[in-house]
Coordinates of C-alpha atoms and ligand atoms in Angstrom, one line a residue:
M1008 CA -137.8 36.7 -196.3
S1009 CA -135.5 36.4 -199.3
N1010 CA -133.4 39.3 -197.9
S1011 CA -133.1 37.7 -194.5
P1012 CA -132.6 34.0 -195.0
K1013 CA -133.4 31.7 -192.1
I1014 CA -130.5 29.4 -191.6
I1015 CA -130.5 26.3 -189.4
I1016 CA -127.3 24.6 -188.5
I1017 CA -127.8 21.1 -187.0
G1018 CA -124.9 20.1 -184.6
G1019 CA -123.0 22.2 -182.2
G1020 CA -119.5 20.8 -182.8
A1021 CA -116.5 22.3 -184.5
A1022 CA -118.0 22.2 -188.0
G1023 CA -121.4 23.6 -187.0
F1024 CA -120.0 26.4 -184.8
F1025 CA -117.5 27.5 -187.5
A1026 CA -120.3 27.5 -190.2
A1027 CA -122.6 29.5 -187.9
I1028 CA -120.1 32.1 -187.1
T1029 CA -118.8 32.4 -190.6
C1030 CA -122.3 32.7 -191.9
A1031 CA -123.5 35.2 -189.4
R1032 CA -120.4 37.4 -189.7
T1033 CA -120.2 37.5 -193.5
H1034 CA -123.9 37.8 -194.1
L1035 CA -125.2 40.1 -191.5
H1036 CA -128.7 39.9 -192.9
S1037 CA -129.0 36.1 -192.1
Q1038 CA -130.8 34.7 -189.1
V1039 CA -128.6 31.8 -187.8
T1040 CA -129.9 29.2 -185.4
L1041 CA -127.8 26.4 -184.1
L1042 CA -129.4 23.3 -182.8
E1043 CA -127.6 20.9 -180.5
S1044 CA -129.2 17.6 -179.2
T1045 CA -127.2 17.4 -176.0
A1046 CA -126.8 19.9 -173.1
I1047 CA -123.2 20.7 -174.1
V1048 CA -121.9 22.3 -177.2
L1049 CA -118.3 21.5 -178.5
A1050 CA -118.1 18.4 -176.4
K1051 CA -115.5 16.8 -178.8
V1052 CA -113.5 19.9 -179.0
R1053 CA -113.2 19.8 -175.2
I1054 CA -111.8 16.3 -175.1
S1055 CA -109.7 16.6 -178.2
G1056 CA -106.0 16.1 -178.1
G1057 CA -106.2 14.8 -174.6
G1058 CA -108.0 18.0 -173.5
R1059 CA -105.3 20.3 -175.1
C1060 CA -107.1 20.4 -178.5
N1061 CA -104.9 19.9 -181.3
V1062 CA -106.7 22.5 -183.5
T1063 CA -104.8 22.0 -186.7
H1064 CA -101.5 20.9 -188.3
H1065 CA -98.7 23.3 -189.3
C1066 CA -98.9 22.4 -193.0
F1067 CA -99.6 25.2 -195.3
E1068 CA -99.3 23.5 -198.7
P1069 CA -102.7 22.1 -199.7
A1070 CA -101.2 19.4 -202.0
Q1071 CA -99.1 18.2 -199.1
L1072 CA -101.9 18.6 -196.6
V1073 CA -104.3 16.3 -198.4
T1074 CA -102.0 13.3 -198.3
N1075 CA -103.0 13.1 -194.6
Y1076 CA -106.6 12.2 -195.5
P1077 CA -107.2 8.5 -196.4
R1078 CA -110.7 9.5 -197.4
G1079 CA -111.6 12.9 -198.9
G1080 CA -108.2 14.2 -199.8
R1081 CA -109.0 14.7 -203.4
E1082 CA -112.2 16.7 -202.6
L1083 CA -110.4 18.7 -199.9
R1084 CA -107.6 20.0 -202.3
G1085 CA -109.7 22.8 -203.6
A1086 CA -111.3 23.5 -200.2
F1087 CA -107.9 24.0 -198.6
A1088 CA -107.0 26.5 -201.4
R1089 CA -109.8 28.6 -199.9
F1090 CA -109.4 28.0 -196.2
Q1091 CA -106.4 26.1 -194.7
P1092 CA -104.5 25.8 -191.5
K1093 CA -102.8 29.2 -192.0
D1094 CA -106.1 30.9 -192.3
L1095 CA -107.4 29.1 -189.2
I1096 CA -104.3 30.1 -187.2
E1097 CA -104.9 33.7 -188.3
W1098 CA -108.6 33.5 -187.5
F1099 CA -107.9 32.4 -183.9
E1100 CA -105.2 34.9 -183.5
S1101 CA -107.6 37.6 -184.7
Q1102 CA -109.9 36.5 -181.8
G1103 CA -107.0 36.9 -179.4
V1104 CA -106.2 33.2 -179.1
A1105 CA -102.5 32.5 -179.4
L1106 CA -101.5 29.1 -180.9
K1107 CA -98.2 27.3 -180.9
K1108 CA -96.6 24.6 -183.0
E1109 CA -95.0 21.5 -181.5
T1110 CA -92.0 19.9 -183.1
D1111 CA -94.1 17.2 -184.9
G1112 CA -96.3 20.0 -186.6
R1113 CA -99.3 19.7 -184.3
V1114 CA -100.9 23.1 -183.4
F1115 CA -102.4 23.7 -179.9
P1116 CA -103.6 26.8 -178.0
M1117 CA -100.7 28.4 -176.1
T1118 CA -102.6 27.8 -172.9
D1119 CA -102.6 24.0 -173.5
T1120 CA -106.3 23.7 -172.8
S1121 CA -109.2 23.2 -175.1
E1122 CA -111.2 25.6 -172.8
T1123 CA -109.5 28.5 -174.6
I1124 CA -110.8 27.4 -178.0
I1125 CA -114.3 26.8 -176.7
T1126 CA -114.4 30.1 -174.9
S1127 CA -113.3 31.9 -178.0
L1128 CA -115.9 30.2 -180.2
L1129 CA -118.8 30.8 -177.7
K1130 CA -117.8 34.5 -177.4
T1131 CA -117.6 35.0 -181.1
A1132 CA -121.0 33.2 -181.6
K1133 CA -122.6 35.4 -179.1
K1134 CA -121.2 38.6 -180.6
A1135 CA -122.5 37.4 -184.0
N1136 CA -126.0 37.0 -182.6
I1137 CA -126.3 33.3 -183.2
N1138 CA -129.3 31.7 -181.6
I1139 CA -127.9 28.6 -179.8
N1140 CA -130.4 26.0 -178.7
I1141 CA -129.3 23.0 -176.6
H1142 CA -131.5 20.0 -175.9
S1143 CA -132.7 20.3 -179.5
E1144 CA -132.4 17.1 -181.2
V1145 CA -133.5 17.1 -184.9
I1146 CA -135.4 14.0 -185.7
N1147 CA -136.9 14.7 -189.0
I1148 CA -136.5 17.2 -192.0
I1149 CA -139.1 17.7 -194.7
K1150 CA -138.5 19.9 -197.7
K1151 CA -141.6 21.5 -199.3
E1152 CA -141.0 23.8 -202.2
N1153 CA -138.2 26.0 -201.0
L1154 CA -138.8 25.6 -197.3
F1155 CA -137.3 23.1 -194.9
R1156 CA -139.5 22.0 -191.9
V1157 CA -137.2 20.8 -189.1
K1158 CA -138.8 18.7 -186.5
L1159 CA -137.3 18.4 -183.0
K1160 CA -137.6 15.5 -180.6
T1161 CA -139.5 17.9 -178.3
G1162 CA -142.2 18.2 -181.0
K1163 CA -141.3 21.7 -182.0
I1164 CA -141.2 22.5 -185.7
L1165 CA -138.8 25.1 -187.1
E1166 CA -138.7 26.5 -190.6
A1167 CA -135.5 27.4 -192.6
N1168 CA -134.5 28.4 -196.1
R1169 CA -131.2 26.6 -195.8
I1170 CA -130.0 23.9 -193.5
L1171 CA -126.6 22.5 -192.6
I1172 CA -126.1 19.0 -191.3
A1173 CA -123.0 19.0 -189.1
T1174 CA -123.9 16.1 -186.8
G1175 CA -120.5 14.4 -186.7
S1176 CA -120.6 10.6 -186.5
N1177 CA -124.0 10.6 -184.8
T1178 CA -126.4 8.0 -186.3
T1179 CA -129.4 10.5 -186.4
G1180 CA -127.4 12.8 -188.8
Y1181 CA -126.9 10.0 -191.2
Q1182 CA -130.6 9.1 -191.1
L1183 CA -131.5 12.8 -191.8
A1184 CA -129.1 12.8 -194.8
K1185 CA -130.6 9.5 -196.1
S1186 CA -134.1 10.8 -195.8
L1187 CA -133.1 13.7 -198.0
G1188 CA -131.8 11.4 -200.7
H1189 CA -128.1 11.0 -199.8
K1190 CA -126.1 7.8 -199.8
I1191 CA -124.0 6.9 -196.8
T1192 CA -120.8 4.9 -197.4
P1193 CA -120.4 2.3 -194.7
L1194 CA -119.3 3.5 -191.2
I1195 CA -116.3 1.9 -189.6
P1196 CA -113.7 3.0 -187.0
S1197 CA -110.5 4.7 -188.0
L1198 CA -107.5 5.7 -185.8
F1199 CA -106.9 2.7 -183.5
T1200 CA -104.0 0.7 -182.1
F1201 CA -103.3 -2.9 -182.8
K1202 CA -103.7 -5.8 -180.4
I1203 CA -100.7 -8.1 -180.8
K1204 CA -99.8 -10.9 -178.5
D1205 CA -96.2 -11.8 -179.2
S1206 CA -93.3 -12.9 -177.0
R1207 CA -91.0 -10.4 -178.9
L1208 CA -93.0 -7.5 -177.4
Q1209 CA -93.7 -8.9 -174.0
G1210 CA -92.1 -6.9 -171.2
L1211 CA -91.2 -4.0 -173.4
E1212 CA -94.3 -1.9 -172.6
G1213 CA -93.4 1.8 -172.9
I1214 CA -90.5 1.3 -175.3
S1215 CA -90.7 3.4 -178.5
V1216 CA -88.8 3.5 -181.8
A1217 CA -88.8 6.9 -183.6
K1218 CA -89.3 5.5 -187.1
V1219 CA -90.4 2.1 -188.2
G1220 CA -91.9 0.8 -191.5
L1221 CA -95.1 -1.1 -191.2
R1222 CA -96.8 -3.2 -193.9
L1223 CA -100.0 -5.3 -193.9
V1224 CA -99.5 -8.7 -195.3
G1225 CA -101.8 -10.6 -197.6
V1226 CA -103.1 -7.5 -199.5
D1227 CA -102.0 -6.0 -202.8
K1228 CA -98.9 -3.9 -202.5
K1229 CA -100.8 -0.6 -202.5
Q1230 CA -99.0 2.3 -201.0
Q1231 CA -101.7 2.9 -198.5
Y1232 CA -101.0 -0.4 -196.8
Q1233 CA -97.4 0.5 -196.1
Q1234 CA -96.8 3.4 -193.7
S1235 CA -94.0 4.7 -191.6
G1236 CA -93.7 6.6 -188.4
S1237 CA -93.1 6.1 -184.7
L1238 CA -94.0 2.9 -182.8
L1239 CA -94.9 2.5 -179.2
I1240 CA -95.0 -0.9 -177.5
T1241 CA -98.1 -1.1 -175.2
H1242 CA -99.6 -3.6 -172.8
W1243 CA -101.9 -4.9 -175.5
G1244 CA -99.8 -4.6 -178.6
I1245 CA -98.5 -1.5 -180.5
S1246 CA -99.5 2.1 -180.9
G1247 CA -97.7 5.2 -182.1
F1248 CA -98.1 7.6 -185.0
G1249 CA -97.0 5.0 -187.6
V1250 CA -99.6 2.5 -186.3
L1251 CA -102.4 5.0 -186.2
K1252 CA -101.6 6.1 -189.8
L1253 CA -101.8 2.5 -190.9
S1254 CA -105.0 2.0 -189.1
A1255 CA -106.5 4.9 -190.9
F1256 CA -105.2 4.1 -194.4
G1257 CA -106.0 0.3 -193.8
A1258 CA -109.3 1.0 -192.0
K1259 CA -111.4 -0.8 -194.6
I1260 CA -109.3 -3.9 -195.3
L1261 CA -108.7 -4.3 -191.5
H1262 CA -112.4 -4.1 -190.8
K1263 CA -113.1 -6.6 -193.6
K1264 CA -110.6 -9.0 -192.1
E1265 CA -112.1 -8.5 -188.6
Y1266 CA -108.8 -7.0 -187.4
N1267 CA -107.0 -10.3 -188.0
M1268 CA -104.1 -9.7 -190.2
S1269 CA -100.3 -10.1 -190.3
L1270 CA -98.1 -7.2 -190.1
V1271 CA -94.4 -6.7 -191.1
I1272 CA -92.3 -4.4 -189.0
N1273 CA -89.2 -2.9 -190.2
F1274 CA -87.4 -1.6 -187.1
L1275 CA -84.7 0.0 -189.2
F1276 CA -86.8 1.8 -191.8
P1277 CA -85.9 3.1 -194.4
D1278 CA -83.0 0.6 -194.5
N1279 CA -83.8 -2.6 -196.4
L1280 CA -82.6 -6.2 -195.9
E1281 CA -79.5 -5.9 -198.0
E1282 CA -78.4 -2.7 -196.2
V1283 CA -79.0 -4.1 -192.8
K1284 CA -77.1 -7.3 -193.7
Q1285 CA -74.2 -5.2 -194.9
K1286 CA -74.3 -3.1 -191.6
L1287 CA -74.1 -6.2 -189.6
L1288 CA -71.3 -7.6 -191.6
N1289 CA -69.3 -4.4 -191.3
F1290 CA -69.9 -4.2 -187.6
K1291 CA -68.7 -7.8 -187.2
A1292 CA -65.5 -7.0 -189.3
Q1293 CA -64.8 -3.9 -187.1
N1294 CA -65.1 -5.9 -184.0
L1295 CA -63.3 -9.1 -184.9
K1296 CA -60.4 -8.5 -182.5
L1297 CA -62.6 -7.4 -179.7
N1298 CA -64.7 -9.5 -177.4
K1299 CA -67.7 -7.4 -177.7
L1300 CA -71.0 -9.1 -176.7
I1301 CA -73.7 -8.8 -179.4
S1302 CA -76.3 -8.3 -176.7
S1303 CA -74.5 -5.2 -175.4
F1304 CA -73.3 -3.6 -178.6
S1305 CA -75.4 -2.9 -181.7
P1306 CA -74.7 -0.9 -184.8
F1307 CA -78.2 0.4 -184.7
N1308 CA -80.0 3.1 -182.7
L1309 CA -82.5 0.7 -181.2
P1310 CA -83.6 0.3 -177.5
R1311 CA -81.3 -2.2 -175.9
R1312 CA -84.1 -4.3 -174.6
L1313 CA -85.8 -4.6 -177.9
W1314 CA -82.5 -5.5 -179.5
Q1315 CA -82.0 -8.3 -176.9
K1316 CA -85.5 -9.6 -177.5
L1317 CA -85.0 -9.9 -181.3
L1318 CA -81.7 -11.6 -180.7
A1319 CA -83.3 -14.1 -178.4
H1320 CA -86.0 -14.7 -181.0
V1321 CA -83.5 -15.7 -183.6
N1322 CA -81.7 -17.8 -181.1
V1323 CA -78.6 -15.8 -180.8
E1324 CA -77.2 -16.4 -177.3
Q1325 CA -76.8 -13.3 -175.1
K1326 CA -73.1 -14.4 -174.3
K1327 CA -72.1 -14.6 -177.9
T1328 CA -69.6 -12.1 -179.2
W1329 CA -69.6 -10.4 -182.5
K1330 CA -66.7 -12.4 -183.9
E1331 CA -68.6 -15.6 -183.1
L1332 CA -71.7 -14.6 -185.1
S1333 CA -72.2 -16.8 -188.1
Q1334 CA -73.2 -15.8 -191.6
K1335 CA -76.4 -17.7 -191.2
E1336 CA -77.2 -15.9 -187.9
I1337 CA -76.5 -12.5 -189.6
I1338 CA -79.1 -13.2 -192.3
K1339 CA -81.7 -14.4 -189.7
L1340 CA -81.0 -11.4 -187.5
A1341 CA -81.3 -9.0 -190.6
Q1342 CA -84.6 -10.6 -191.6
E1343 CA -86.0 -10.3 -188.1
L1344 CA -85.0 -6.6 -187.9
V1345 CA -86.6 -5.6 -191.2
Q1346 CA -89.1 -8.3 -192.1
G1347 CA -90.4 -9.7 -188.7
Q1348 CA -94.0 -10.7 -189.0
Y1349 CA -96.5 -10.1 -186.2
K1350 CA -100.2 -11.2 -186.0
I1351 CA -102.7 -8.5 -185.3
S1352 CA -105.5 -10.0 -183.4
G1353 CA -107.8 -7.1 -182.7
R1354 CA -108.4 -3.3 -182.5
G1355 CA -107.3 -1.3 -179.4
V1356 CA -108.4 2.2 -178.5
F1357 CA -106.5 5.4 -178.9
K1358 CA -107.7 7.7 -176.2
E1359 CA -106.3 11.0 -177.7
E1360 CA -108.3 10.9 -180.9
F1361 CA -110.9 8.9 -182.7
V1362 CA -112.8 9.3 -186.0
T1363 CA -115.2 7.5 -188.2
C1364 CA -114.4 6.4 -191.7
G1365 CA -117.4 6.6 -194.0
G1366 CA -120.3 9.0 -194.2
V1367 CA -122.2 11.1 -196.7
N1368 CA -121.0 10.2 -200.2
L1369 CA -118.7 12.9 -201.5
K1370 CA -119.8 12.6 -205.0
E1371 CA -123.1 14.1 -204.0
I1372 CA -121.5 17.3 -202.6
N1373 CA -120.2 20.4 -204.2
F1374 CA -116.9 21.0 -202.4
K1375 CA -116.9 24.7 -203.4
T1376 CA -119.9 25.4 -201.3
M1377 CA -120.6 22.2 -199.4
E1378 CA -124.1 22.2 -200.9
S1379 CA -125.8 19.0 -201.7
K1380 CA -126.0 18.2 -205.4
I1381 CA -129.1 16.2 -204.7
C1382 CA -131.2 18.6 -202.5
P1383 CA -130.6 22.3 -203.1
D1384 CA -130.2 24.5 -200.1
L1385 CA -129.0 21.5 -198.0
Y1386 CA -125.4 21.7 -196.9
F1387 CA -123.0 19.4 -195.1
A1388 CA -119.8 19.9 -193.0
G1389 CA -117.5 18.0 -190.7
E1390 CA -117.3 14.4 -189.8
V1391 CA -120.8 13.5 -191.1
L1392 CA -119.0 13.5 -194.6
D1393 CA -117.0 10.6 -195.8
V1394 CA -113.8 12.4 -194.9
D1395 CA -111.3 11.5 -192.3
G1396 CA -107.7 12.3 -191.6
V1397 CA -104.8 10.8 -189.7
T1398 CA -104.0 12.0 -186.2
G1399 CA -102.3 15.3 -185.8
G1400 CA -105.1 18.0 -186.1
F1401 CA -106.2 17.0 -189.6
N1402 CA -109.7 16.0 -188.6
L1403 CA -110.5 19.3 -186.9
Q1404 CA -109.0 21.1 -189.8
S1405 CA -111.5 19.4 -192.2
A1406 CA -114.3 20.4 -189.9
W1407 CA -113.2 24.0 -189.8
T1408 CA -112.6 24.2 -193.5
T1409 CA -115.9 22.5 -194.6
G1410 CA -117.8 24.6 -192.0
W1411 CA -116.2 27.8 -193.2
L1412 CA -117.1 27.0 -196.9
A1413 CA -120.7 26.1 -196.0
G1414 CA -121.1 29.2 -193.8
R1415 CA -119.8 31.5 -196.6
A1416 CA -122.1 29.9 -199.1
M1417 CA -125.3 29.6 -197.1
G1418 CA -125.7 33.2 -196.5
N1419 CA -124.7 34.0 -200.1
K1420 CA -127.6 32.7 -201.9
Q1421 CA -130.7 34.7 -202.2
Ligands
LIG1969 C1 -111.4 11.6 -177.9 C2 -111.2 12.4 -179.2 C3 -110.2 13.3 -179.4 C4 -110.0 13.9 -180.6 N1 -108.9 14.7 -180.7 C5 -108.7 15.4 -181.9 C6 -107.7 16.3 -182.1 O1 -106.9 16.6 -181.1 N2 -107.4 16.9 -183.3 C7 -108.3 16.7 -184.4 O2 -108.1 17.2 -185.4 N3 -109.3 15.9 -184.2 C8 -109.6 15.3 -183.0 N4 -110.7 14.4 -182.9 C9 -111.6 14.3 -184.0 C10 -112.4 15.6 -184.0 O3 -112.8 15.9 -182.7 C11 -113.6 15.4 -184.8 O4 -113.3 15.0 -186.2 C12 -114.4 16.7 -185.0 O5 -114.7 17.2 -183.7 C13 -115.7 16.5 -185.8 O6 -116.4 17.8 -185.7 P1 -118.0 17.8 -186.2 O7 -118.4 19.2 -185.8 O8 -118.1 17.3 -187.5 O9 -118.8 16.7 -185.2 P2 -118.9 16.7 -183.6 O10 -117.9 17.4 -183.0 O11 -119.2 15.3 -183.3 O12 -120.3 17.5 -183.4 C14 -121.5 17.1 -183.9 C15 -122.6 17.6 -182.9 O13 -123.8 17.4 -183.4 C16 -124.7 17.0 -182.4 N5 -125.8 16.2 -183.0 C17 -125.8 15.0 -183.5 N6 -126.9 14.7 -184.1 C18 -127.8 15.7 -183.8 C19 -129.1 15.9 -184.1 N7 -129.9 15.0 -184.7 N8 -129.7 17.1 -183.7 C20 -128.9 18.1 -183.2 N9 -127.7 17.9 -182.8 C21 -127.1 16.7 -183.2 C22 -123.8 16.2 -181.5 O14 -124.3 16.1 -180.2 C23 -122.5 17.0 -181.6 O15 -122.4 18.0 -180.5 C24 -110.9 13.8 -181.7 C25 -112.0 12.9 -181.5 C26 -112.2 12.2 -180.3 C27 -113.4 11.4 -180.1

């Protein structure tokens, strides 16, 4: 038995599959069984990235990579030194899956369909002789001496020397972890859009700004509550990369305040109030002799309709010319452009990606092996851990990396 360890992987998602494949391929003597509660494995991979599967991010520097994880970045630093996006890209390429990088750094299969990733994982798992059991929900685990007894909802009991919990954000997974002595940090949503009802945004649905600064008001000036990135005006409020990033880094405080907080938008980020004021003054000086309408000419690269909305909000008439613009109006306009406050009144969905903040307490895990420090021979990988990243392929990467580390380690021990 000790030469041929029985390994049970609970959860047929990205983390579970990668762990199972890694374990079976590096430790040929191990018997790997993967248990999936539903009828379909890799369901989240299928819908990820809008069905295109944003497998990872083109960032090969671990120190830089971890800045994209509001939770778990510190622990992942060493993990990424062992298995990072570059390794993942090479891994898929060695399986005949070509990947491509988009301009924003997101990496997708060349085919633009998650089916390619799923087919590759299934094929590799089959070749590695992994025993995949669907309709196999684990409801209870008991450890006696060095053996785990894994009970399925069907009543069946399986035995294993080592087990991996890779159940994603599913509640039963957290219950299993708790029953084996682990603490679960509170579970709350991450990666969401903001509901904002504001006349300044009305009628502008679909308009985007490439880079804005966003800051939550009424909290200490922690870096995490100030983010920058693209902004998209939607029917219900705002979305875009900058907004999603702030939702992830501010997930806890936003949840605590029941998604009712004020937000400052700097439409001209990284310029500050003084710089914008100066640009407005300079533009006025350059146009003193011309009868240019303020509403038609702006010194900034902002969508015209947004510019006009903001002018209306500070009561600058559409017919006014630049030479008629007063000093007082310039100050008000500059403030509106870089310090305008908006009231967040709720959380909206982001259909392309969603992740849970919270999970198995990271202090209880050895991130070299993903083994529990509380219950020997128990391992964790993927979203069940208190790790989450911003949108862009970072969440799947943490699932691949932690799955890979666990897979290597689980077959190793005798
Ligand atoms: C709509 C959407 C789009 C996304 N797009 C992206 C993207 O493009 N890029 C990115 O990086 N991230 C994306 N994510 C996040 C990413 O998909 C997840 O972080 C990642 O899939 C987590 O993998 P996992 O293996 O830990 O968990 P999961 O994929 O959730 O897998 C866990 C599996 O365990 C099974 N299970 C649960 N409990 C039990 C049990 N008791 N017994 C047996 N089986 C059990 C579940 O049925 C499930 O199949 C997206 C998420 C969503 C919801």
